[in-house]
mmCIF file of C-alpha atoms in Angstrom:
data_model
loop_
_atom_site.group_PDB
_atom_site.id
_atom_site.type_symbol
_atom_site.label_atom_id
_atom_site.label_comp_id
_atom_site.label_asym_id
_atom_site.label_seq_id
_atom_site.Cartn_x
_atom_site.Cartn_y
_atom_site.Cartn_z
ATOM 1 C CA MET A 641 -44.363 -13.973 -2.161
ATOM 2 C CA LYS A 642 -41.896 -16.755 -2.829
ATOM 3 C CA THR A 643 -38.276 -16.111 -2.056
ATOM 4 C CA GLU A 644 -37.297 -16.632 -5.693
ATOM 5 C CA ASP A 645 -39.783 -13.925 -6.715
ATOM 6 C CA LEU A 646 -38.282 -11.606 -4.139
ATOM 7 C CA ILE A 647 -34.814 -12.311 -5.536
ATOM 8 C CA ALA A 648 -36.039 -11.427 -9.047
ATOM 9 C CA LEU A 649 -37.427 -8.228 -7.590
ATOM 10 C CA LEU A 650 -34.204 -7.287 -5.820
ATOM 11 C CA ALA A 651 -32.077 -8.084 -8.852
ATOM 12 C CA ALA A 652 -34.243 -5.781 -10.964
ATOM 13 C CA ASP A 653 -33.481 -2.818 -8.701
ATOM 14 C CA THR A 654 -30.367 -1.516 -10.391
ATOM 15 C CA ARG A 655 -30.250 1.902 -8.859
ATOM 16 C CA PRO A 656 -26.582 2.667 -8.164
ATOM 17 C CA ARG A 657 -25.493 2.886 -4.548
ATOM 18 C CA ARG A 658 -23.590 5.762 -3.127
ATOM 19 C CA ALA A 659 -20.983 5.436 -0.406
ATOM 20 C CA VAL A 660 -22.530 6.529 2.866
ATOM 21 C CA PHE A 661 -19.434 7.492 4.856
ATOM 22 C CA PRO A 662 -18.737 10.887 3.270
ATOM 23 C CA GLN A 663 -22.426 11.694 3.615
ATOM 24 C CA ILE A 664 -22.389 10.964 7.352
ATOM 25 C CA LEU A 665 -19.316 13.133 7.795
ATOM 26 C CA LEU A 666 -20.811 16.024 5.865
ATOM 27 C CA GLY A 667 -24.269 15.592 7.390
ATOM 28 C CA THR A 668 -22.816 15.930 10.885
ATOM 29 C CA PHE A 669 -20.055 18.496 10.535
ATOM 30 C CA GLY A 670 -21.774 20.603 7.849
ATOM 31 C CA PRO A 671 -24.603 21.881 10.077
ATOM 32 C CA ILE A 672 -22.198 22.261 13.009
ATOM 33 C CA LEU A 673 -19.858 24.412 10.959
ATOM 34 C CA VAL A 674 -22.658 26.564 9.573
ATOM 35 C CA LEU A 675 -24.482 27.104 12.868
ATOM 36 C CA GLY A 676 -21.220 27.330 14.809
ATOM 37 C CA SER A 677 -20.011 30.124 12.511
ATOM 38 C CA ILE A 678 -23.275 32.012 12.986
ATOM 39 C CA PHE A 679 -22.955 31.708 16.762
ATOM 40 C CA LEU A 680 -19.359 32.911 16.603
ATOM 41 C CA MET A 681 -20.337 35.863 14.436
ATOM 42 C CA VAL A 682 -22.984 36.870 16.951
ATOM 43 C CA LEU A 683 -21.013 36.121 20.120
ATOM 44 C CA GLY A 684 -17.593 37.082 18.782
ATOM 45 C CA ILE A 685 -14.292 35.236 18.915
ATOM 46 C CA ARG A 686 -12.314 35.996 22.068
ATOM 47 C CA PRO A 687 -9.708 38.675 21.301
ATOM 48 C CA ASP A 688 -6.945 36.957 23.246
ATOM 49 C CA LEU A 689 -7.359 33.657 21.377
ATOM 50 C CA MET A 690 -3.698 33.308 20.431
ATOM 51 C CA SER A 691 -2.352 33.719 23.947
ATOM 52 C CA ALA A 692 -5.124 31.522 25.342
ATOM 53 C CA VAL A 693 -4.250 28.620 23.048
ATOM 54 C CA THR A 694 -0.700 28.663 24.343
ATOM 55 C CA SER A 695 -1.591 29.102 28.024
ATOM 56 C CA SER A 696 -1.344 25.738 29.748
ATOM 57 C CA MET A 697 -4.903 25.032 30.910
ATOM 58 C CA ALA A 698 -7.074 26.536 28.202
ATOM 59 C CA VAL A 699 -5.544 24.466 25.428
ATOM 60 C CA TRP A 700 -7.498 21.442 26.690
ATOM 61 C CA LYS A 701 -10.732 23.215 25.767
ATOM 62 C CA TRP A 702 -9.831 22.500 22.172
ATOM 63 C CA LEU A 703 -7.795 19.331 22.459
ATOM 64 C CA LEU A 704 -10.290 17.247 24.421
ATOM 65 C CA PRO A 705 -13.428 18.193 22.439
ATOM 66 C CA GLY A 706 -11.424 17.849 19.218
ATOM 67 C CA LEU A 707 -10.366 14.314 20.104
ATOM 68 C CA LEU A 708 -13.925 13.519 21.102
ATOM 69 C CA ALA A 709 -15.304 14.860 17.816
ATOM 70 C CA ALA A 710 -12.880 12.746 15.785
ATOM 71 C CA ALA A 711 -13.368 9.600 17.863
ATOM 72 C CA GLY A 712 -17.164 9.939 18.079
ATOM 73 C CA ILE A 713 -17.787 10.482 14.400
ATOM 74 C CA GLY A 714 -15.179 7.870 13.487
ATOM 75 C CA LEU A 715 -16.932 5.401 15.735
ATOM 76 C CA ALA A 716 -20.379 6.207 14.331
ATOM 77 C CA ILE A 717 -19.073 5.679 10.799
ATOM 78 C CA ALA A 718 -17.304 2.441 11.721
ATOM 79 C CA LEU A 719 -20.452 1.125 13.409
ATOM 80 C CA SER A 720 -22.474 1.776 10.264
ATOM 81 C CA ARG A 721 -20.876 -1.410 8.912
ATOM 82 C CA PRO A 722 -22.791 -4.261 10.483
ATOM 83 C CA GLU A 723 -19.778 -6.515 11.050
ATOM 84 C CA SER A 724 -17.425 -3.968 12.604
ATOM 85 C CA ARG A 725 -16.465 -4.144 16.270
ATOM 86 C CA PRO A 726 -14.457 -0.970 16.774
ATOM 87 C CA ARG A 727 -12.613 -0.739 20.075
ATOM 88 C CA LYS A 728 -9.863 1.811 19.701
ATOM 89 C CA ALA A 729 -12.234 4.755 19.353
ATOM 90 C CA TRP A 730 -14.032 3.791 22.582
ATOM 91 C CA TRP A 731 -10.665 3.918 24.320
ATOM 92 C CA VAL A 732 -10.037 7.403 22.973
ATOM 93 C CA ILE A 733 -13.416 8.519 24.344
ATOM 94 C CA LEU A 734 -12.693 6.942 27.740
ATOM 95 C CA ILE A 735 -9.263 8.537 27.879
ATOM 96 C CA VAL A 736 -10.731 11.955 27.023
ATOM 97 C CA ALA A 737 -13.278 11.531 29.825
ATOM 98 C CA ALA A 738 -10.616 10.379 32.296
ATOM 99 C CA PHE A 739 -8.341 13.242 31.327
ATOM 100 C CA GLY A 740 -11.152 15.752 31.784
ATOM 101 C CA ALA A 741 -11.876 14.317 35.222
ATOM 102 C CA ALA A 742 -8.184 14.496 36.107
ATOM 103 C CA LEU A 743 -8.014 18.172 35.096
ATOM 104 C CA PHE A 744 -11.030 18.863 37.289
ATOM 105 C CA VAL A 745 -9.608 17.036 40.295
ATOM 106 C CA GLY A 746 -6.182 18.604 39.767
ATOM 107 C CA ARG A 747 -7.780 22.038 40.134
ATOM 108 C CA ALA A 748 -10.038 20.981 42.997
ATOM 109 C CA VAL A 749 -7.132 19.962 45.212
ATOM 110 C CA ILE A 750 -5.271 23.260 44.877
ATOM 111 C CA LEU A 751 -8.271 25.577 45.067
ATOM 112 C CA PRO A 752 -9.543 26.645 48.515
ATOM 113 C CA PRO A 753 -12.955 25.033 49.088
ATOM 114 C CA THR A 754 -14.628 28.418 49.376
ATOM 115 C CA ASP A 755 -13.651 29.322 45.808
ATOM 116 C CA MET A 756 -14.677 26.035 44.314
ATOM 117 C CA MET A 757 -18.355 26.754 43.674
ATOM 118 C CA ALA A 758 -17.546 30.107 42.113
ATOM 119 C CA ALA A 759 -14.960 28.481 39.849
ATOM 120 C CA ILE A 760 -17.433 25.856 38.694
ATOM 121 C CA ARG A 761 -20.246 28.359 38.197
ATOM 122 C CA GLY A 762 -18.162 30.859 36.239
ATOM 123 C CA GLN A 763 -19.840 33.816 34.529
ATOM 124 C CA THR A 764 -21.258 32.382 31.296
ATOM 125 C CA LEU A 765 -22.828 29.108 32.249
ATOM 126 C CA LEU A 766 -26.162 29.527 30.456
ATOM 127 C CA ILE A 767 -24.875 30.737 27.121
ATOM 128 C CA CYS A 768 -22.234 28.008 27.237
ATOM 129 C CA LEU A 769 -24.752 25.206 27.757
ATOM 130 C CA ALA A 770 -27.257 26.651 25.297
ATOM 131 C CA SER A 771 -24.653 27.130 22.552
ATOM 132 C CA ILE A 772 -23.029 23.706 22.776
ATOM 133 C CA LEU A 773 -26.407 21.970 23.019
ATOM 134 C CA THR A 774 -27.929 23.826 20.083
ATOM 135 C CA ILE A 775 -24.929 23.508 17.790
ATOM 136 C CA GLY A 776 -24.355 19.906 18.818
ATOM 137 C CA LEU A 777 -27.972 18.888 18.256
ATOM 138 C CA THR A 778 -28.015 20.183 14.672
ATOM 139 C CA GLY A 779 -25.025 17.949 13.981
ATOM 140 C CA LEU A 780 -26.791 15.035 15.607
ATOM 141 C CA VAL A 781 -29.923 15.549 13.514
ATOM 142 C CA GLY A 782 -27.940 15.881 10.284
ATOM 143 C CA GLY A 783 -25.743 12.901 11.112
ATOM 144 C CA ILE A 784 -28.604 10.580 12.049
ATOM 145 C CA ALA A 785 -30.422 11.358 8.816
ATOM 146 C CA PHE A 786 -27.489 9.894 6.893
ATOM 147 C CA LEU A 787 -26.543 7.261 9.448
ATOM 148 C CA ARG A 788 -29.941 5.720 8.712
ATOM 149 C CA ARG A 789 -28.526 4.692 5.343
ATOM 150 C CA GLY A 790 -25.850 2.745 7.172
ATOM 151 C CA ALA A 791 -26.384 -0.697 8.656
ATOM 152 C CA THR A 792 -25.543 -0.626 12.317
ATOM 153 C CA THR A 793 -26.284 -3.636 14.475
ATOM 154 C CA ARG A 794 -25.870 -1.422 17.586
ATOM 155 C CA PRO A 795 -28.323 1.436 17.053
ATOM 156 C CA GLY A 796 -28.033 2.834 20.586
ATOM 157 C CA LEU A 797 -24.247 2.855 20.577
ATOM 158 C CA SER A 798 -24.150 4.405 17.105
ATOM 159 C CA GLY A 799 -26.379 7.233 18.279
ATOM 160 C CA LEU A 800 -24.300 7.711 21.435
ATOM 161 C CA ALA A 801 -21.072 7.917 19.414
ATOM 162 C CA LEU A 802 -22.590 10.365 16.953
ATOM 163 C CA GLY A 803 -23.956 12.514 19.803
ATOM 164 C CA LEU A 804 -20.627 12.617 21.643
ATOM 165 C CA GLY A 805 -18.866 13.486 18.381
ATOM 166 C CA SER A 806 -21.368 16.240 17.553
ATOM 167 C CA GLY A 807 -21.204 17.633 21.082
ATOM 168 C CA GLY A 808 -17.403 17.577 20.969
ATOM 169 C CA ALA A 809 -17.316 19.436 17.653
ATOM 170 C CA ALA A 810 -19.805 22.005 18.973
ATOM 171 C CA ALA A 811 -17.705 22.563 22.112
ATOM 172 C CA LEU A 812 -14.568 22.946 20.013
ATOM 173 C CA LEU A 813 -16.180 25.815 18.088
ATOM 174 C CA TYR A 814 -17.812 27.405 21.113
ATOM 175 C CA ALA A 815 -14.423 27.421 22.863
ATOM 176 C CA LEU A 816 -13.266 29.983 20.293
ATOM 177 C CA HIS A 817 -15.667 32.430 21.942
ATOM 178 C CA CYS A 818 -15.586 31.296 25.555
ATOM 179 C CA ASN A 819 -13.030 33.018 27.758
ATOM 180 C CA GLU A 820 -13.470 30.848 30.834
ATOM 181 C CA ASP A 821 -10.229 28.933 31.099
ATOM 182 C CA ASP A 822 -10.661 27.246 34.453
ATOM 183 C CA PRO A 823 -10.963 23.470 33.963
ATOM 184 C CA MET A 824 -13.496 23.405 36.801
ATOM 185 C CA PHE A 825 -15.766 25.432 34.559
ATOM 186 C CA PHE A 826 -15.172 23.908 31.158
ATOM 187 C CA VAL A 827 -14.821 20.295 32.238
ATOM 188 C CA THR A 828 -18.104 20.551 34.126
ATOM 189 C CA TRP A 829 -20.220 22.418 31.598
ATOM 190 C CA TYR A 830 -18.685 21.408 28.282
ATOM 191 C CA GLY A 831 -18.759 17.892 29.665
ATOM 192 C CA SER A 832 -22.410 18.112 30.708
ATOM 193 C CA ALA A 833 -23.538 19.591 27.402
ATOM 194 C CA ILE A 834 -21.582 16.995 25.390
ATOM 195 C CA MET A 835 -22.957 14.165 27.492
ATOM 196 C CA ALA A 836 -26.484 15.509 27.053
ATOM 197 C CA VAL A 837 -26.093 15.473 23.269
ATOM 198 C CA GLY A 838 -24.622 11.967 23.583
ATOM 199 C CA LEU A 839 -27.588 10.799 25.621
ATOM 200 C CA ILE A 840 -30.106 12.278 23.194
ATOM 201 C CA GLY A 841 -28.107 10.585 20.443
ATOM 202 C CA ALA A 842 -28.307 7.223 22.193
ATOM 203 C CA ILE A 843 -32.050 7.478 22.737
ATOM 204 C CA SER A 844 -32.860 8.639 19.224
ATOM 205 C CA GLY A 845 -30.378 6.170 17.725
ATOM 206 C CA LYS A 846 -32.116 3.285 19.433
ATOM 207 C CA ARG A 847 -35.357 4.304 17.771
ATOM 208 C CA LEU A 848 -34.187 5.644 14.418
ATOM 209 C CA LEU A 849 -31.197 3.531 13.471
ATOM 210 C CA ARG A 850 -32.759 0.086 13.670
ATOM 211 C CA MET A 851 -32.337 -1.972 10.520
ATOM 212 C CA MET B 1287 -19.221 -27.260 1.074
ATOM 213 C CA THR B 1288 -17.548 -24.003 1.835
ATOM 214 C CA GLU B 1289 -17.323 -21.965 -1.264
ATOM 215 C CA THR B 1290 -14.788 -19.414 -0.251
ATOM 216 C CA GLY B 1291 -16.233 -16.034 0.489
ATOM 217 C CA ASP B 1292 -14.155 -14.836 -2.438
ATOM 218 C CA ASP B 1293 -16.767 -16.085 -4.916
ATOM 219 C CA TRP B 1294 -19.295 -13.944 -3.142
ATOM 220 C CA ALA B 1295 -17.042 -10.916 -3.187
ATOM 221 C CA HIS B 1296 -16.440 -11.526 -6.872
ATOM 222 C CA MET B 1297 -20.159 -11.687 -7.614
ATOM 223 C CA LEU B 1298 -20.961 -8.658 -5.500
ATOM 224 C CA ARG B 1299 -18.207 -6.593 -7.071
ATOM 225 C CA ALA B 1300 -19.580 -7.477 -10.483
ATOM 226 C CA ALA B 1301 -23.043 -6.560 -9.223
ATOM 227 C CA ASN B 1302 -21.734 -3.188 -8.111
ATOM 228 C CA ARG B 1303 -20.502 -2.649 -11.680
ATOM 229 C CA GLY B 1304 -24.034 -3.172 -12.961
ATOM 230 C CA ASP B 1305 -23.925 -6.925 -13.685
ATOM 231 C CA THR B 1306 -27.511 -7.888 -12.823
ATOM 232 C CA ALA B 1307 -27.002 -11.565 -13.659
ATOM 233 C CA ALA B 1308 -24.113 -11.799 -11.189
ATOM 234 C CA TYR B 1309 -26.260 -10.115 -8.589
ATOM 235 C CA ALA B 1310 -29.186 -12.477 -9.118
ATOM 236 C CA ALA B 1311 -26.724 -15.382 -8.903
ATOM 237 C CA PHE B 1312 -25.335 -14.028 -5.654
ATOM 238 C CA LEU B 1313 -28.790 -13.740 -4.096
ATOM 239 C CA ALA B 1314 -29.650 -17.222 -5.363
ATOM 240 C CA VAL B 1315 -26.634 -18.803 -3.599
ATOM 241 C CA LEU B 1316 -27.176 -16.642 -0.551
ATOM 242 C CA ALA B 1317 -30.797 -17.685 0.033
ATOM 243 C CA PRO B 1318 -30.153 -21.374 0.854
ATOM 244 C CA VAL B 1319 -27.238 -20.422 3.105
ATOM 245 C CA LEU B 1320 -29.497 -18.017 4.996
ATOM 246 C CA ARG B 1321 -32.223 -20.634 5.160
ATOM 247 C CA GLY B 1322 -29.781 -23.092 6.723
ATOM 248 C CA ILE B 1323 -28.614 -20.563 9.302
ATOM 249 C CA VAL B 1324 -32.125 -19.499 10.215
ATOM 250 C CA ARG B 1325 -33.255 -23.115 10.528
ATOM 251 C CA ALA B 1326 -30.280 -23.991 12.721
ATOM 252 C CA ARG B 1327 -30.575 -20.941 14.934
ATOM 253 C CA ALA B 1328 -34.301 -20.307 15.035
ATOM 254 C CA GLY B 1329 -35.517 -23.874 14.690
ATOM 255 C CA GLY B 1330 -38.289 -23.352 17.233
ATOM 256 C CA ILE B 1331 -40.095 -20.999 14.897
ATOM 257 C CA ASP B 1332 -42.393 -22.448 12.257
ATOM 258 C CA ALA B 1333 -41.141 -22.796 8.717
ATOM 259 C CA ALA B 1334 -43.175 -19.992 7.131
ATOM 260 C CA LEU B 1335 -41.968 -17.519 9.744
ATOM 261 C CA ARG B 1336 -38.412 -18.679 9.187
ATOM 262 C CA GLU B 1337 -38.761 -18.004 5.490
ATOM 263 C CA ASP B 1338 -39.995 -14.529 6.431
ATOM 264 C CA ILE B 1339 -36.699 -13.976 8.231
ATOM 265 C CA VAL B 1340 -34.777 -15.199 5.181
ATOM 266 C CA GLN B 1341 -36.645 -12.709 3.006
ATOM 267 C CA GLU B 1342 -36.075 -9.961 5.498
ATOM 268 C CA VAL B 1343 -32.331 -10.608 5.465
ATOM 269 C CA LEU B 1344 -32.307 -10.661 1.651
ATOM 270 C CA LEU B 1345 -34.131 -7.342 1.497
ATOM 271 C CA THR B 1346 -31.781 -5.795 4.057
ATOM 272 C CA VAL B 1347 -28.680 -7.139 2.328
ATOM 273 C CA HIS B 1348 -30.017 -5.575 -0.847
ATOM 274 C CA LEU B 1349 -30.871 -2.188 0.611
ATOM 275 C CA LYS B 1350 -27.657 -1.982 2.658
ATOM 276 C CA ARG B 1351 -25.214 -3.417 0.179
ATOM 277 C CA HIS B 1352 -23.357 -0.120 -0.086
ATOM 278 C CA THR B 1353 -22.137 -0.741 3.485
ATOM 279 C CA TRP B 1354 -20.100 -3.708 2.250
ATOM 280 C CA ALA B 1355 -16.620 -2.475 1.311
ATOM 281 C CA GLU B 1356 -15.279 -4.161 -1.803
ATOM 282 C CA ASP B 1357 -11.968 -5.035 -0.179
ATOM 283 C CA ARG B 1358 -13.572 -6.873 2.711
ATOM 284 C CA PRO B 1359 -14.916 -10.418 2.937
ATOM 285 C CA VAL B 1360 -18.646 -10.725 2.286
ATOM 286 C CA ARG B 1361 -19.500 -13.441 4.768
ATOM 287 C CA PRO B 1362 -18.866 -11.578 8.048
ATOM 288 C CA TRP B 1363 -20.937 -8.727 6.646
ATOM 289 C CA VAL B 1364 -23.823 -11.004 5.661
ATOM 290 C CA TYR B 1365 -23.627 -12.969 8.918
ATOM 291 C CA ALA B 1366 -23.768 -9.810 11.022
ATOM 292 C CA ILE B 1367 -26.969 -8.705 9.276
ATOM 293 C CA THR B 1368 -28.406 -12.221 9.528
ATOM 294 C CA ARG B 1369 -27.627 -12.498 13.218
ATOM 295 C CA TYR B 1370 -29.226 -9.128 13.876
ATOM 296 C CA LYS B 1371 -32.402 -10.120 12.041
ATOM 297 C CA ILE B 1372 -32.664 -13.509 13.767
ATOM 298 C CA VAL B 1373 -32.188 -11.986 17.201
ATOM 299 C CA ASP B 1374 -34.780 -9.368 16.309
ATOM 300 C CA ALA B 1375 -37.275 -11.989 15.131
ATOM 301 C CA LEU B 1376 -36.744 -14.233 18.155
ATOM 302 C CA ARG B 1377 -37.148 -11.306 20.488
ATOM 303 C CA ARG B 1378 -40.420 -10.452 18.792
ATOM 304 C CA ASN B 1379 -41.426 -14.023 19.503
ATOM 305 C CA GLY B 1380 -40.604 -13.541 23.147
ATOM 306 C CA ARG B 1381 -37.255 -15.304 23.273
ATOM 307 C CA ASP B 1382 -33.931 -13.958 24.322
ATOM 308 C CA ILE B 1383 -30.980 -15.666 22.846
ATOM 309 C CA ASN B 1384 -27.266 -15.749 22.547
ATOM 310 C CA LEU B 1385 -26.067 -16.330 18.980
ATOM 311 C CA PRO B 1386 -22.338 -16.599 18.433
ATOM 312 C CA VAL B 1387 -21.836 -15.391 14.857
ATOM 313 C CA GLU B 1388 -18.638 -17.463 14.612
ATOM 314 C CA ASP B 1389 -20.683 -20.641 14.193
ATOM 315 C CA PHE B 1390 -22.552 -19.427 11.122
ATOM 316 C CA ALA B 1391 -19.860 -20.491 8.660
ATOM 317 C CA ASP B 1392 -20.215 -24.158 9.649
ATOM 318 C CA ILE B 1393 -23.922 -24.407 8.944
ATOM 319 C CA LEU B 1394 -24.989 -26.250 5.804
ATOM 320 C CA PRO B 1395 -27.225 -24.456 3.343
ATOM 321 C CA ALA B 1396 -30.816 -25.614 3.072
ATOM 322 C CA GLU B 1397 -33.049 -25.736 0.039
ATOM 323 C CA ALA B 1398 -36.552 -24.359 0.159
ATOM 324 C CA GLU B 1399 -39.133 -26.847 1.369
ATOM 325 C CA PRO B 1400 -40.337 -29.162 -1.427
ATOM 326 C CA ASP B 1401 -43.484 -27.141 -1.889
ATOM 327 C CA PRO B 1402 -42.093 -23.618 -1.684
ATOM 328 C CA PHE B 1403 -44.650 -21.715 0.247
ATOM 329 C CA ALA B 1404 -45.374 -18.110 -0.252
ATOM 330 C CA THR B 1405 -44.488 -16.246 2.899
ATOM 331 C CA ARG B 1406 -47.093 -14.171 4.651
ATOM 332 C CA ASP B 1407 -45.058 -11.245 5.756
ATOM 333 C CA THR B 1408 -44.004 -9.844 2.399
ATOM 334 C CA ASP B 1409 -47.518 -10.140 1.000
ATOM 335 C CA ARG B 1410 -49.014 -8.484 4.046
ATOM 336 C CA MET B 1411 -46.606 -5.590 3.607
ATOM 337 C CA LEU B 1412 -47.322 -5.463 -0.127
ATOM 338 C CA ASN B 1413 -50.988 -4.952 0.652
ATOM 339 C CA LEU B 1414 -50.149 -1.997 2.856
ATOM 340 C CA LEU B 1415 -48.218 -0.229 0.109
ATOM 341 C CA ASP B 1416 -49.655 2.501 -2.064
ATOM 342 C CA ASP B 1417 -51.207 1.197 -5.288
ATOM 343 C CA ARG B 1418 -48.458 2.199 -7.661
ATOM 344 C CA SER B 1419 -45.644 0.787 -5.539
ATOM 345 C CA ARG B 1420 -47.549 -2.458 -5.075
ATOM 346 C CA ASN B 1421 -48.336 -2.808 -8.760
ATOM 347 C CA ILE B 1422 -44.746 -2.135 -9.757
ATOM 348 C CA LEU B 1423 -43.400 -4.705 -7.307
ATOM 349 C CA ARG B 1424 -45.976 -7.288 -8.402
ATOM 350 C CA ALA B 1425 -45.296 -6.721 -12.073
ATOM 351 C CA VAL B 1426 -41.567 -7.312 -11.609
ATOM 352 C CA ALA B 1427 -41.816 -10.157 -9.094
ATOM 353 C CA TYR B 1428 -44.708 -12.171 -10.531
ATOM 354 C CA GLU B 1429 -44.751 -11.301 -14.206
ATOM 355 C CA GLY B 1430 -41.026 -10.833 -14.680
ATOM 356 C CA THR B 1431 -41.564 -7.398 -16.214
ATOM 357 C CA LYS B 1432 -38.266 -5.795 -17.201
ATOM 358 C CA LEU B 1433 -37.344 -2.330 -16.097
ATOM 359 C CA ALA B 1434 -37.542 -1.092 -19.679
ATOM 360 C CA ASP B 1435 -41.146 -2.316 -19.957
ATOM 361 C CA LEU B 1436 -42.191 -0.902 -16.600
ATOM 362 C CA GLY B 1437 -41.955 2.636 -17.927
ATOM 363 C CA PRO B 1438 -44.627 2.500 -20.658
ATOM 364 C CA ARG B 1439 -46.896 0.401 -18.446
ATOM 365 C CA PHE B 1440 -46.892 2.846 -15.556
ATOM 366 C CA ASN B 1441 -46.499 5.912 -17.688
ATOM 367 C CA LEU B 1442 -42.978 6.615 -16.459
ATOM 368 C CA SER B 1443 -39.628 7.188 -18.096
ATOM 369 C CA GLU B 1444 -37.165 4.346 -17.607
ATOM 370 C CA GLY B 1445 -35.199 6.416 -15.114
ATOM 371 C CA ALA B 1446 -38.337 7.261 -13.168
ATOM 372 C CA ALA B 1447 -39.388 3.593 -13.198
ATOM 373 C CA ARG B 1448 -36.005 2.668 -11.748
ATOM 374 C CA VAL B 1449 -36.393 5.212 -8.969
ATOM 375 C CA ALA B 1450 -39.986 4.107 -8.344
ATOM 376 C CA LEU B 1451 -38.938 0.462 -8.015
ATOM 377 C CA HIS B 1452 -36.136 1.370 -5.637
ATOM 378 C CA ARG B 1453 -38.429 3.543 -3.527
ATOM 379 C CA ALA B 1454 -41.081 0.828 -3.437
ATOM 380 C CA LEU B 1455 -38.525 -1.615 -1.995
ATOM 381 C CA GLY B 1456 -37.505 0.984 0.567
ATOM 382 C CA LYS B 1457 -41.135 1.462 1.563
ATOM 383 C CA LEU B 1458 -41.582 -2.288 1.864
ATOM 384 C CA ASP B 1459 -38.636 -2.399 4.254
ATOM 385 C CA ALA B 1460 -39.936 0.581 6.247
ATOM 386 C CA LEU B 1461 -43.299 -1.152 6.607
ATOM 387 C CA ARG B 1462 -41.610 -4.292 7.905
ATOM 388 C CA ARG B 1463 -39.758 -2.311 10.504
ATOM 389 C CA GLY B 1464 -42.679 -0.090 11.437
ATOM 390 C CA GLY B 1465 -45.293 -2.809 11.407
ATOM 391 C CA ARG B 1466 -44.236 -4.422 14.616
#
């Protein structure tokens, strides 16, 4: 086919385009909200939520994942424009990670070594990991489906950002149930689950988001 | 020679409002610019393969044009897609390269070779399409069939013909990406 014939072909396709950014947002957070609400209905919201939010340590269970959710999804959307080189959102993600690590270390230095393993292990490790992973992955799947309509030139990074954002949003919701307020617990396990969703995002993004 | 990117934005905005002539004009000025960039940056590849890359960029620009925001310049957007496609093509040919996108604006456009060859890639993909998609694309590309006339010919309403054409282009693109 000659290039001029191809141009005639493309010009004949007059189907209107829809903006992709709202779709990505909805595709990611929609499933997370739906599945997250179901999980919360089954598991229950912690009764002492109000006092927990105001107690010094637990508040980071919402702040850090919340920041990560906003930065991750913002980054994934920005990257869906081929020419964009977003930097600020990466800094937010790095700062969240550094802050999480600092919370962990801050606890580690004051806790007697004998109590450390118990603090990390907590009581609800399995349900915590399973919930954040499951909720986060539905967001990742929904988000990638719409991110494919974008035009990223960094498919792996786009997937990573979307995964971290989905994982963060899932952790934010799960934290409404979870009553483990020791940073050693939530930094370790929220962090691991979020990073796992991020990693799965990066791998699937590299395959599925190529232009 | 630099037409300011504003002309392009103007044409593309008009295209977004349904002005097909402006859109065809945009693609027609874009093609030689792409050809020049691909020749300058992937000169080691033979001419027919280079024209394949040009067509691939055109198809991608078309299918992804909703990712261009109307208040932004067109050129950086086009160049980013072009760079991605050239790197992709060179990598397929076993080369690894470093392409600074900043240089793209300085490259002169190039006309098609005197005897404009048909490229292999698009036709190979066309042959892999389902019959209806292939026939629709051929009718529009080679016979200049208008959308309004596609309907009766393929037993479709005009709206359905529009969707079918759009889908066929999407399938063509998917085949390109999957076929390597």
